[in-house]
Amino acid sequence: MSITAPITMSDEIEKLLRDHDYAGVISRAETLHKTGMSAEFARMLAESAGDWHKAGHASEQQRIYELTAKYLTDGWEIMHRLGYGAQMLGDFAQAENYYAQALEMKPNYLFSQLALGQLTMMKTGFAKGRETYELRFLVKDEGIDWREIPLPRWQGENITGKNIYLWAEQGMGDVIMFASFLPHLLAQKPKNITIGMVDKLIPLMQRSFPQINFEALDNAIDYAMSGVMNDALAMLGNIPGLETAQKNAAKIKSFDFASPMGDLLVHCLPGFIPAKNQKSYLAADQKRVAEMRKFVDDKPGKKIGISWFTNNDKDGMARNIPLELWEELLATKNCQFFSLQHYAPEKDLELLKGNVNFYPELDVVSDVEGLAALTLCMDQVITIDNSNVHLAGALGVPTTLLLPKGHNFRWPVMADGT
């Protein structure tokens, strides 16, 4: 006769996890929390809950973290996750509390330092906490550190008569946001501004800022490696096939300062606030706009561009708005809706047929010029938090931004809570 081992509470929880029974997992975990659980099991449970927010179960994820934190020797990581979870649920005060607790456990924990600084920026309208934005480089491992460019790092000094090199960093929306400070720099009458830019943005940026020289972002790598290149040239002379790198190794000497574009956020705020000091600052290709208008104006009614989805792996689920929640809006009379969407899921495209207009053969991901032209044809844009909100605002198109409760520091919380 075989003997069957009794089913343990751990066994039950593991089965519930496989079945995605979140409520059941929490119920059993709460029982274990009272009697105690091993650090190994607490780790497994916390890691299992790591993606629950992506499935729409952020509050359940929070509860698992609360139940497991005290059993883990590296509890600062779980405290940080609790902070991020609270932030995604819109409880910024609780998020700040959790991040602070994480730093009590591990004062040099970079992720919580950066998160706490960004919450401070959010609460103060960027007046405080900006110095921690430098940590954005330290929490990522992206190979070559562009901060190694052998030039003085720009610290907000007046650049009248100076040559400054900037380089684009982060996503397209961030680059457009940082570009809002360029008129402020140009007003200082520098001798030259050169910007290493994402290829697909160069035509739009060059048209918008003809006084600035935009070049391939890859040149920044050559600048960072210029010391090595110059040493090689001294020993070997000219190296066939590396002419561009050699040219850039010499060119770097013409600049007085270098800076990543995100530093504009640090050093120009709060003294200069683009939204208060200037209007639109990007200029679409008018030939493309004229082409787009033929398609757009053929549709009667007010023209409204929409965007509802981001494939951002970190917090896309919090920002995205399911299409069924758009049904009432899309039924608005005397309005024509146009998709400005990047990476639209196939099922969404099927649902939108007949309700939303798609410009023929426009790849909004790679064809930024086309996207900008189509956006400029809109009477209004309604979008979630993605690059479209930055592009539409920079073009001067009236824009409604749909934010989740748990938004990030780019959208500060005013003193009255708005």
CSV table of N, CA, C and O in Angstrom, one decimal, residues 97-206:
chain,number,residue,atom,x,y,z
A,97,ASN,N,6.6,56.7,1.9
A,97,ASN,CA,6.9,56.1,3.2
A,97,ASN,C,7.7,54.7,2.9
A,97,ASN,O,8.7,54.4,3.6
A,98,TYR,N,7.2,54.0,1.9
A,98,TYR,CA,7.9,52.7,1.6
A,98,TYR,C,9.3,52.9,1.1
A,98,TYR,O,10.2,52.2,1.5
A,99,TYR,N,9.5,53.9,0.2
A,99,TYR,CA,10.8,54.2,-0.3
A,99,TYR,C,11.7,54.6,0.8
A,99,TYR,O,12.9,54.2,0.8
A,100,ALA,N,11.2,55.4,1.7
A,100,ALA,CA,12.0,55.8,2.9
A,100,ALA,C,12.4,54.6,3.8
A,100,ALA,O,13.6,54.5,4.3
A,101,GLN,N,11.5,53.7,3.9
A,101,GLN,CA,11.8,52.5,4.7
A,101,GLN,C,12.9,51.6,4.0
A,101,GLN,O,13.7,51.1,4.7
A,102,ALA,N,12.8,51.5,2.7
A,102,ALA,CA,13.8,50.8,2.0
A,102,ALA,C,15.2,51.4,2.2
A,102,ALA,O,16.2,50.7,2.4
A,103,LEU,N,15.2,52.7,2.2
A,103,LEU,CA,16.5,53.4,2.4
A,103,LEU,C,17.0,53.3,3.9
A,103,LEU,O,18.2,53.4,4.1
A,104,GLU,N,16.1,53.1,4.8
A,104,GLU,CA,16.5,52.9,6.2
A,104,GLU,C,17.2,51.5,6.3
A,104,GLU,O,18.2,51.4,7.0
A,105,MET,N,16.7,50.6,5.5
A,105,MET,CA,17.3,49.2,5.5
A,105,MET,C,18.7,49.2,4.7
A,105,MET,O,19.6,48.5,5.1
A,106,LYS,N,18.7,50.0,3.6
A,106,LYS,CA,19.9,50.0,2.8
A,106,LYS,C,20.0,51.4,2.2
A,106,LYS,O,19.5,51.8,1.2
A,107,PRO,N,20.7,52.3,2.9
A,107,PRO,CA,20.8,53.7,2.6
A,107,PRO,C,21.4,54.0,1.2
A,107,PRO,O,21.0,55.0,0.6
A,108,ASN,N,22.2,53.1,0.6
A,108,ASN,CA,22.7,53.3,-0.7
A,108,ASN,C,21.9,52.6,-1.8
A,108,ASN,O,22.5,52.4,-2.9
A,109,TYR,N,20.7,52.3,-1.5
A,109,TYR,CA,19.9,51.6,-2.5
A,109,TYR,C,19.4,52.6,-3.6
A,109,TYR,O,18.6,53.4,-3.4
A,110,LEU,N,20.0,52.5,-4.8
A,110,LEU,CA,19.9,53.5,-5.8
A,110,LEU,C,18.4,53.7,-6.3
A,110,LEU,O,18.0,54.8,-6.6
A,111,PHE,N,17.8,52.5,-6.5
A,111,PHE,CA,16.4,52.6,-7.0
A,111,PHE,C,15.5,53.4,-6.1
A,111,PHE,O,14.7,54.2,-6.6
A,112,SER,N,15.6,53.2,-4.8
A,112,SER,CA,14.7,54.0,-3.9
A,112,SER,C,15.1,55.4,-3.8
A,112,SER,O,14.3,56.3,-3.7
A,113,GLN,N,16.4,55.7,-3.9
A,113,GLN,CA,16.9,57.1,-3.9
A,113,GLN,C,16.3,57.8,-5.1
A,113,GLN,O,15.8,58.9,-5.0
A,114,LEU,N,16.4,57.2,-6.3
A,114,LEU,CA,15.9,57.8,-7.5
A,114,LEU,C,14.4,58.0,-7.4
A,114,LEU,O,13.8,59.1,-7.7
A,115,ALA,N,13.7,57.0,-6.9
A,115,ALA,CA,12.2,57.0,-6.9
A,115,ALA,C,11.8,58.1,-5.9
A,115,ALA,O,10.8,58.9,-6.1
A,116,LEU,N,12.4,58.2,-4.7
A,116,LEU,CA,12.1,59.2,-3.7
A,116,LEU,C,12.4,60.6,-4.3
A,116,LEU,O,11.6,61.5,-4.1
A,117,GLY,N,13.5,60.7,-5.0
A,117,GLY,CA,13.8,62.0,-5.6
A,117,GLY,C,12.7,62.5,-6.6
A,117,GLY,O,12.3,63.6,-6.7
A,118,GLN,N,12.3,61.5,-7.4
A,118,GLN,CA,11.3,61.8,-8.4
A,118,GLN,C,9.9,62.2,-7.8
A,118,GLN,O,9.2,63.0,-8.3
A,119,LEU,N,9.6,61.5,-6.7
A,119,LEU,CA,8.3,61.9,-6.0
A,119,LEU,C,8.5,63.3,-5.4
A,119,LEU,O,7.5,64.1,-5.4
A,120,THR,N,9.7,63.6,-5.0
A,120,THR,CA,9.9,65.0,-4.5
A,120,THR,C,9.7,66.0,-5.6
A,120,THR,O,9.1,67.1,-5.4
A,121,MET,N,10.3,65.7,-6.8
A,121,MET,CA,10.1,66.5,-8.0
A,121,MET,C,8.6,66.7,-8.3
A,121,MET,O,8.2,67.8,-8.6
A,122,MET,N,7.9,65.6,-8.2
A,122,MET,CA,6.4,65.7,-8.5
A,122,MET,C,5.7,66.6,-7.5
A,122,MET,O,4.9,67.4,-8.0
A,123,LYS,N,6.0,66.5,-6.2
A,123,LYS,CA,5.3,67.3,-5.2
A,123,LYS,C,5.7,68.8,-5.3
A,123,LYS,O,4.9,69.7,-4.9
A,124,THR,N,6.9,69.1,-5.7
A,124,THR,CA,7.4,70.5,-5.7
A,124,THR,C,7.5,71.2,-7.0
A,124,THR,O,8.0,72.2,-7.2
A,125,GLY,N,6.9,70.5,-8.1
A,125,GLY,CA,7.0,71.0,-9.4
A,125,GLY,C,8.4,71.2,-9.9
A,125,GLY,O,8.8,72.1,-10.6
A,126,PHE,N,9.3,70.2,-9.5
A,126,PHE,CA,10.7,70.1,-9.9
A,126,PHE,C,11.6,71.0,-9.1
A,126,PHE,O,12.8,71.0,-9.4
A,127,ALA,N,11.1,71.8,-8.2
A,127,ALA,CA,11.9,72.7,-7.5
A,127,ALA,C,13.0,71.9,-6.6
A,127,ALA,O,14.1,72.4,-6.4
A,128,LYS,N,12.6,70.8,-6.1
A,128,LYS,CA,13.5,70.0,-5.2
A,128,LYS,C,13.5,68.5,-5.8
A,128,LYS,O,12.6,68.1,-6.4
A,129,GLY,N,14.6,67.9,-5.4
A,129,GLY,CA,14.7,66.5,-5.8
A,129,GLY,C,15.4,66.3,-7.1
A,129,GLY,O,15.7,65.1,-7.5
A,130,ARG,N,15.7,67.4,-7.9
A,130,ARG,CA,16.2,67.2,-9.2
A,130,ARG,C,17.6,66.7,-9.2
A,130,ARG,O,18.0,66.0,-10.2
A,131,GLU,N,18.4,66.9,-8.1
A,131,GLU,CA,19.8,66.4,-8.1
A,131,GLU,C,19.8,64.9,-8.2
A,131,GLU,O,20.8,64.3,-8.7
A,132,THR,N,18.8,64.2,-7.7
A,132,THR,CA,18.8,62.7,-7.7
A,132,THR,C,18.5,62.2,-9.1
A,132,THR,O,18.7,61.0,-9.4
A,133,TYR,N,18.1,63.0,-10.1
A,133,TYR,CA,17.9,62.6,-11.4
A,133,TYR,C,19.1,62.0,-12.1
A,133,TYR,O,19.1,61.2,-13.0
A,134,GLU,N,20.3,62.4,-11.6
A,134,GLU,CA,21.5,61.8,-12.1
A,134,GLU,C,21.6,60.3,-11.9
A,134,GLU,O,22.3,59.6,-12.6
A,135,LEU,N,20.9,59.8,-10.9
A,135,LEU,CA,20.9,58.4,-10.6
A,135,LEU,C,20.3,57.5,-11.7
A,135,LEU,O,20.4,56.3,-11.7
A,136,ARG,N,19.6,58.2,-12.7
A,136,ARG,CA,19.0,57.5,-13.8
A,136,ARG,C,20.0,56.7,-14.6
A,136,ARG,O,19.7,55.7,-15.2
A,137,PHE,N,21.3,57.2,-14.5
A,137,PHE,CA,22.4,56.5,-15.3
A,137,PHE,C,22.8,55.3,-14.5
A,137,PHE,O,23.3,54.3,-15.0
A,138,LEU,N,22.8,55.3,-13.2
A,138,LEU,CA,23.4,54.3,-12.3
A,138,LEU,C,22.5,53.1,-12.2
A,138,LEU,O,23.0,52.0,-11.8
A,139,VAL,N,21.2,53.3,-12.4
A,139,VAL,CA,20.3,52.1,-12.2
A,139,VAL,C,20.1,51.3,-13.4
A,139,VAL,O,19.4,50.3,-13.5
A,140,LYS,N,20.8,51.7,-14.5
A,140,LYS,CA,20.7,51.0,-15.7
A,140,LYS,C,22.1,50.6,-16.2
A,140,LYS,O,23.1,51.3,-16.0
A,141,ASP,N,22.2,49.4,-16.8
A,141,ASP,CA,23.5,49.0,-17.4
A,141,ASP,C,23.3,48.9,-18.9
A,141,ASP,O,22.8,48.0,-19.5
A,142,GLU,N,23.8,49.9,-19.6
A,142,GLU,CA,23.6,50.1,-21.0
A,142,GLU,C,24.9,50.1,-21.8
A,142,GLU,O,25.1,50.7,-22.8
A,143,GLY,N,25.9,49.4,-21.2
A,143,GLY,CA,27.2,49.3,-22.0
A,143,GLY,C,28.0,50.6,-21.8
A,143,GLY,O,28.3,51.0,-20.7
A,144,ILE,N,28.4,51.2,-22.9
A,144,ILE,CA,29.2,52.4,-22.9
A,144,ILE,C,28.5,53.5,-22.1
A,144,ILE,O,27.4,53.8,-22.3
A,145,ASP,N,29.3,54.1,-21.1
A,145,ASP,CA,28.8,55.2,-20.3
A,145,ASP,C,29.1,56.5,-21.0
A,145,ASP,O,30.2,56.9,-21.1
A,146,TRP,N,28.1,57.1,-21.6
A,146,TRP,CA,28.3,58.3,-22.4
A,146,TRP,C,28.8,59.5,-21.5
A,146,TRP,O,29.2,60.5,-22.0
A,147,ARG,N,28.7,59.3,-20.2
A,147,ARG,CA,29.2,60.4,-19.4
A,147,ARG,C,30.7,60.4,-19.4
A,147,ARG,O,31.3,61.3,-18.9
A,148,GLU,N,31.3,59.4,-20.0
A,148,GLU,CA,32.8,59.4,-20.1
A,148,GLU,C,33.3,60.3,-21.2
A,148,GLU,O,34.5,60.3,-21.5
A,149,ILE,N,32.4,61.0,-21.9
A,149,ILE,CA,32.9,62.0,-22.9
A,149,ILE,C,33.9,63.0,-22.2
A,149,ILE,O,33.6,63.6,-21.2
A,150,PRO,N,35.1,63.1,-22.7
A,150,PRO,CA,36.2,63.9,-22.0
A,150,PRO,C,36.0,65.4,-22.2
A,150,PRO,O,36.8,66.1,-22.7
A,151,LEU,N,34.9,65.9,-21.6
A,151,LEU,CA,34.6,67.3,-21.6
A,151,LEU,C,34.0,67.7,-20.3
A,151,LEU,O,33.4,66.8,-19.6
A,152,PRO,N,34.1,68.9,-19.9
A,152,PRO,CA,33.4,69.4,-18.7
A,152,PRO,C,31.9,69.1,-18.8
A,152,PRO,O,31.3,69.5,-19.8
A,153,ARG,N,31.3,68.5,-17.8
A,153,ARG,CA,29.9,68.3,-17.8
A,153,ARG,C,29.2,69.7,-17.5
A,153,ARG,O,29.5,70.4,-16.6
A,154,TRP,N,28.3,70.0,-18.4
A,154,TRP,CA,27.5,71.3,-18.2
A,154,TRP,C,26.7,71.3,-17.0
A,154,TRP,O,26.0,70.3,-16.7
A,155,GLN,N,26.8,72.3,-16.2
A,155,GLN,CA,26.1,72.4,-14.9
A,155,GLN,C,25.2,73.5,-14.8
A,155,GLN,O,24.9,74.0,-13.7
A,156,GLY,N,24.7,74.0,-16.0
A,156,GLY,CA,23.7,75.1,-16.0
A,156,GLY,C,24.3,76.4,-16.2
A,156,GLY,O,23.6,77.4,-16.2
A,157,GLU,N,25.7,76.5,-16.5
A,157,GLU,CA,26.3,77.7,-16.7
A,157,GLU,C,25.8,78.4,-18.0
A,157,GLU,O,25.2,77.8,-18.9
A,158,ASN,N,25.9,79.7,-18.0
A,158,ASN,CA,25.5,80.5,-19.2
A,158,ASN,C,26.4,80.1,-20.3
A,158,ASN,O,27.6,79.9,-20.1
A,159,ILE,N,25.9,79.8,-21.5
A,159,ILE,CA,26.7,79.3,-22.6
A,159,ILE,C,26.8,80.3,-23.7
A,159,ILE,O,27.1,80.0,-24.9
A,160,THR,N,26.7,81.6,-23.4
A,160,THR,CA,26.9,82.7,-24.4
A,160,THR,C,28.3,82.5,-25.0
A,160,THR,O,29.3,82.5,-24.3
A,161,GLY,N,28.4,82.4,-26.3
A,161,GLY,CA,29.7,82.3,-27.0
A,161,GLY,C,30.3,81.0,-26.9
A,161,GLY,O,31.5,80.8,-27.3
A,162,LYS,N,29.7,80.0,-26.3
A,162,LYS,CA,30.3,78.7,-26.0
A,162,LYS,C,29.7,77.6,-27.0
A,162,LYS,O,28.7,77.8,-27.6
A,163,ASN,N,30.5,76.5,-27.1
A,163,ASN,CA,30.0,75.4,-27.9
A,163,ASN,C,29.6,74.3,-26.9
A,163,ASN,O,30.4,73.9,-26.1
A,164,ILE,N,28.4,73.7,-27.1
A,164,ILE,CA,28.0,72.7,-26.2
A,164,ILE,C,27.5,71.5,-27.0
A,164,ILE,O,26.8,71.7,-28.1
A,165,TYR,N,27.8,70.3,-26.5
A,165,TYR,CA,27.3,69.1,-27.1
A,165,TYR,C,26.3,68.4,-26.2
A,165,TYR,O,26.6,68.2,-25.0
A,166,LEU,N,25.1,68.1,-26.7
A,166,LEU,CA,24.1,67.4,-26.0
A,166,LEU,C,23.8,66.1,-26.7
A,166,LEU,O,24.0,66.0,-27.9
A,167,TRP,N,23.3,65.1,-25.9
A,167,TRP,CA,22.9,63.9,-26.6
A,167,TRP,C,21.6,63.4,-26.1
A,167,TRP,O,21.2,63.6,-24.9
A,168,ALA,N,20.8,62.9,-27.0
A,168,ALA,CA,19.4,62.4,-26.7
A,168,ALA,C,19.5,61.2,-25.8
A,168,ALA,O,20.4,60.3,-26.0
A,169,GLU,N,18.6,61.1,-24.8
A,169,GLU,CA,18.6,59.9,-23.9
A,169,GLU,C,17.1,59.6,-23.7
A,169,GLU,O,16.2,60.4,-23.8
A,170,GLN,N,16.9,58.3,-23.3
A,170,GLN,CA,15.6,57.8,-23.0
A,170,GLN,C,14.7,57.7,-24.2
A,170,GLN,O,15.2,57.6,-25.3
A,171,GLY,N,13.4,57.7,-24.0
A,171,GLY,CA,12.4,57.4,-25.1
A,171,GLY,C,12.1,58.7,-25.9
A,171,GLY,O,12.5,59.8,-25.6
A,172,MET,N,11.4,58.5,-27.0
A,172,MET,CA,11.1,59.6,-27.9
A,172,MET,C,10.3,60.7,-27.2
A,172,MET,O,10.6,61.9,-27.4
A,173,GLY,N,9.4,60.3,-26.4
A,173,GLY,CA,8.6,61.3,-25.7
A,173,GLY,C,9.5,62.2,-24.8
A,173,GLY,O,9.3,63.4,-24.7
A,174,ASP,N,10.4,61.5,-24.1
A,174,ASP,CA,11.4,62.2,-23.2
A,174,ASP,C,12.2,63.2,-24.0
A,174,ASP,O,12.4,64.3,-23.6
A,175,VAL,N,12.7,62.8,-25.2
A,175,VAL,CA,13.6,63.6,-26.0
A,175,VAL,C,12.8,64.9,-26.4
A,175,VAL,O,13.3,66.0,-26.4
A,176,ILE,N,11.5,64.7,-26.8
A,176,ILE,CA,10.7,65.8,-27.2
A,176,ILE,C,10.5,66.7,-26.0
A,176,ILE,O,10.5,68.0,-26.2
A,177,MET,N,10.2,66.2,-24.9
A,177,MET,CA,10.1,67.0,-23.6
A,177,MET,C,11.3,67.8,-23.3
A,177,MET,O,11.3,69.0,-23.1
A,178,PHE,N,12.5,67.1,-23.4
A,178,PHE,CA,13.7,67.8,-23.1
A,178,PHE,C,14.0,68.9,-24.2
A,178,PHE,O,14.5,70.0,-23.8
A,179,ALA,N,13.5,68.7,-25.4
A,179,ALA,CA,13.8,69.7,-26.4
A,179,ALA,C,13.0,71.0,-26.2
A,179,ALA,O,13.3,72.1,-26.7
A,180,SER,N,12.0,71.0,-25.3
A,180,SER,CA,11.3,72.2,-24.9
A,180,SER,C,12.2,73.3,-24.3
A,180,SER,O,11.8,74.4,-24.2
A,181,PHE,N,13.3,72.8,-23.8
A,181,PHE,CA,14.3,73.8,-23.2
A,181,PHE,C,15.3,74.4,-24.2
A,181,PHE,O,16.0,75.3,-23.8
A,182,LEU,N,15.3,73.9,-25.4
A,182,LEU,CA,16.3,74.4,-26.3
A,182,LEU,C,16.1,75.9,-26.7
A,182,LEU,O,17.1,76.6,-26.8
A,183,PRO,N,14.9,76.4,-26.8
A,183,PRO,CA,14.8,77.9,-27.0
A,183,PRO,C,15.4,78.7,-25.9
A,183,PRO,O,16.0,79.8,-26.1
A,184,HIS,N,15.4,78.1,-24.7
A,184,HIS,CA,16.0,78.8,-23.5
A,184,HIS,C,17.5,78.9,-23.7
A,184,HIS,O,18.1,79.9,-23.4
A,185,LEU,N,18.1,77.8,-24.2
A,185,LEU,CA,19.5,77.8,-24.4
A,185,LEU,C,19.9,78.7,-25.6
A,185,LEU,O,20.9,79.4,-25.5
A,186,LEU,N,19.1,78.7,-26.7
A,186,LEU,CA,19.4,79.5,-27.8
A,186,LEU,C,19.3,81.0,-27.5
A,186,LEU,O,20.1,81.8,-28.0
A,187,ALA,N,18.4,81.3,-26.5
A,187,ALA,CA,18.3,82.7,-26.1
A,187,ALA,C,19.6,83.3,-25.4
A,187,ALA,O,19.8,84.5,-25.4
A,188,GLN,N,20.5,82.3,-25.0
A,188,GLN,CA,21.7,82.8,-24.4
A,188,GLN,C,22.8,83.1,-25.4
A,188,GLN,O,23.9,83.4,-25.1
A,189,LYS,N,22.5,82.9,-26.7
A,189,LYS,CA,23.4,83.2,-27.8
A,189,LYS,C,24.7,82.4,-27.8
A,189,LYS,O,25.8,82.9,-27.7
A,190,PRO,N,24.6,81.0,-27.7
A,190,PRO,CA,25.8,80.2,-27.7
A,190,PRO,C,26.4,80.3,-29.1
A,190,PRO,O,25.8,80.7,-30.1
A,191,LYS,N,27.7,80.0,-29.2
A,191,LYS,CA,28.4,79.9,-30.5
A,191,LYS,C,27.9,78.8,-31.3
A,191,LYS,O,27.6,78.9,-32.5
A,192,ASN,N,27.6,77.6,-30.7
A,192,ASN,CA,27.1,76.5,-31.4
A,192,ASN,C,26.5,75.5,-30.4
A,192,ASN,O,27.0,75.3,-29.3
A,193,ILE,N,25.4,74.9,-30.8
A,193,ILE,CA,24.8,73.8,-30.1
A,193,ILE,C,24.8,72.6,-31.1
A,193,ILE,O,24.2,72.7,-32.2
A,194,THR,N,25.4,71.5,-30.7
A,194,THR,CA,25.3,70.2,-31.5
A,194,THR,C,24.6,69.2,-30.6
A,194,THR,O,24.9,69.0,-29.4
A,195,ILE,N,23.7,68.5,-31.2
A,195,ILE,CA,22.9,67.5,-30.5
A,195,ILE,C,23.0,66.1,-31.2
A,195,ILE,O,22.6,66.0,-32.4
A,196,GLY,N,23.4,65.1,-30.5
A,196,GLY,CA,23.4,63.7,-31.0
A,196,GLY,C,21.9,63.3,-30.8
A,196,GLY,O,21.4,63.2,-29.7
A,197,MET,N,21.3,63.0,-32.0
A,197,MET,CA,19.8,62.8,-32.0
A,197,MET,C,19.4,61.4,-32.6
A,197,MET,O,20.1,60.9,-33.4
A,198,VAL,N,18.4,60.8,-32.1
A,198,VAL,CA,17.8,59.6,-32.6
A,198,VAL,C,17.5,59.9,-34.1
A,198,VAL,O,16.9,60.9,-34.5
A,199,ASP,N,17.9,59.0,-35.0
A,199,ASP,CA,17.8,59.2,-36.4
A,199,ASP,C,16.5,59.6,-36.9
A,199,ASP,O,16.3,60.6,-37.7
A,200,LYS,N,15.4,59.0,-36.4
A,200,LYS,CA,14.1,59.2,-37.0
A,200,LYS,C,13.5,60.6,-36.5
A,200,LYS,O,12.6,61.1,-37.1
A,201,LEU,N,14.2,61.2,-35.5
A,201,LEU,CA,13.8,62.5,-35.1
A,201,LEU,C,14.6,63.7,-35.7
A,201,LEU,O,14.2,64.8,-35.6
A,202,ILE,N,15.7,63.4,-36.3
A,202,ILE,CA,16.6,64.4,-36.9
A,202,ILE,C,15.8,65.4,-37.8
A,202,ILE,O,16.0,66.6,-37.7
A,203,PRO,N,15.1,64.9,-38.8
A,203,PRO,CA,14.5,65.9,-39.8
A,203,PRO,C,13.5,66.8,-39.0
A,203,PRO,O,13.5,68.0,-39.3
A,204,LEU,N,12.7,66.3,-38.1
A,204,LEU,CA,11.7,67.1,-37.4
A,204,LEU,C,12.5,68.1,-36.5
A,204,LEU,O,12.1,69.3,-36.5
A,205,MET,N,13.5,67.7,-35.8
A,205,MET,CA,14.3,68.6,-34.9
A,205,MET,C,15.0,69.6,-35.7
A,205,MET,O,15.1,70.8,-35.3
A,206,GLN,N,15.6,69.2,-36.8
A,206,GLN,CA,16.4,70.2,-37.6
A,206,GLN,C,15.6,71.3,-38.2
A,206,GLN,O,16.0,72.5,-38.3
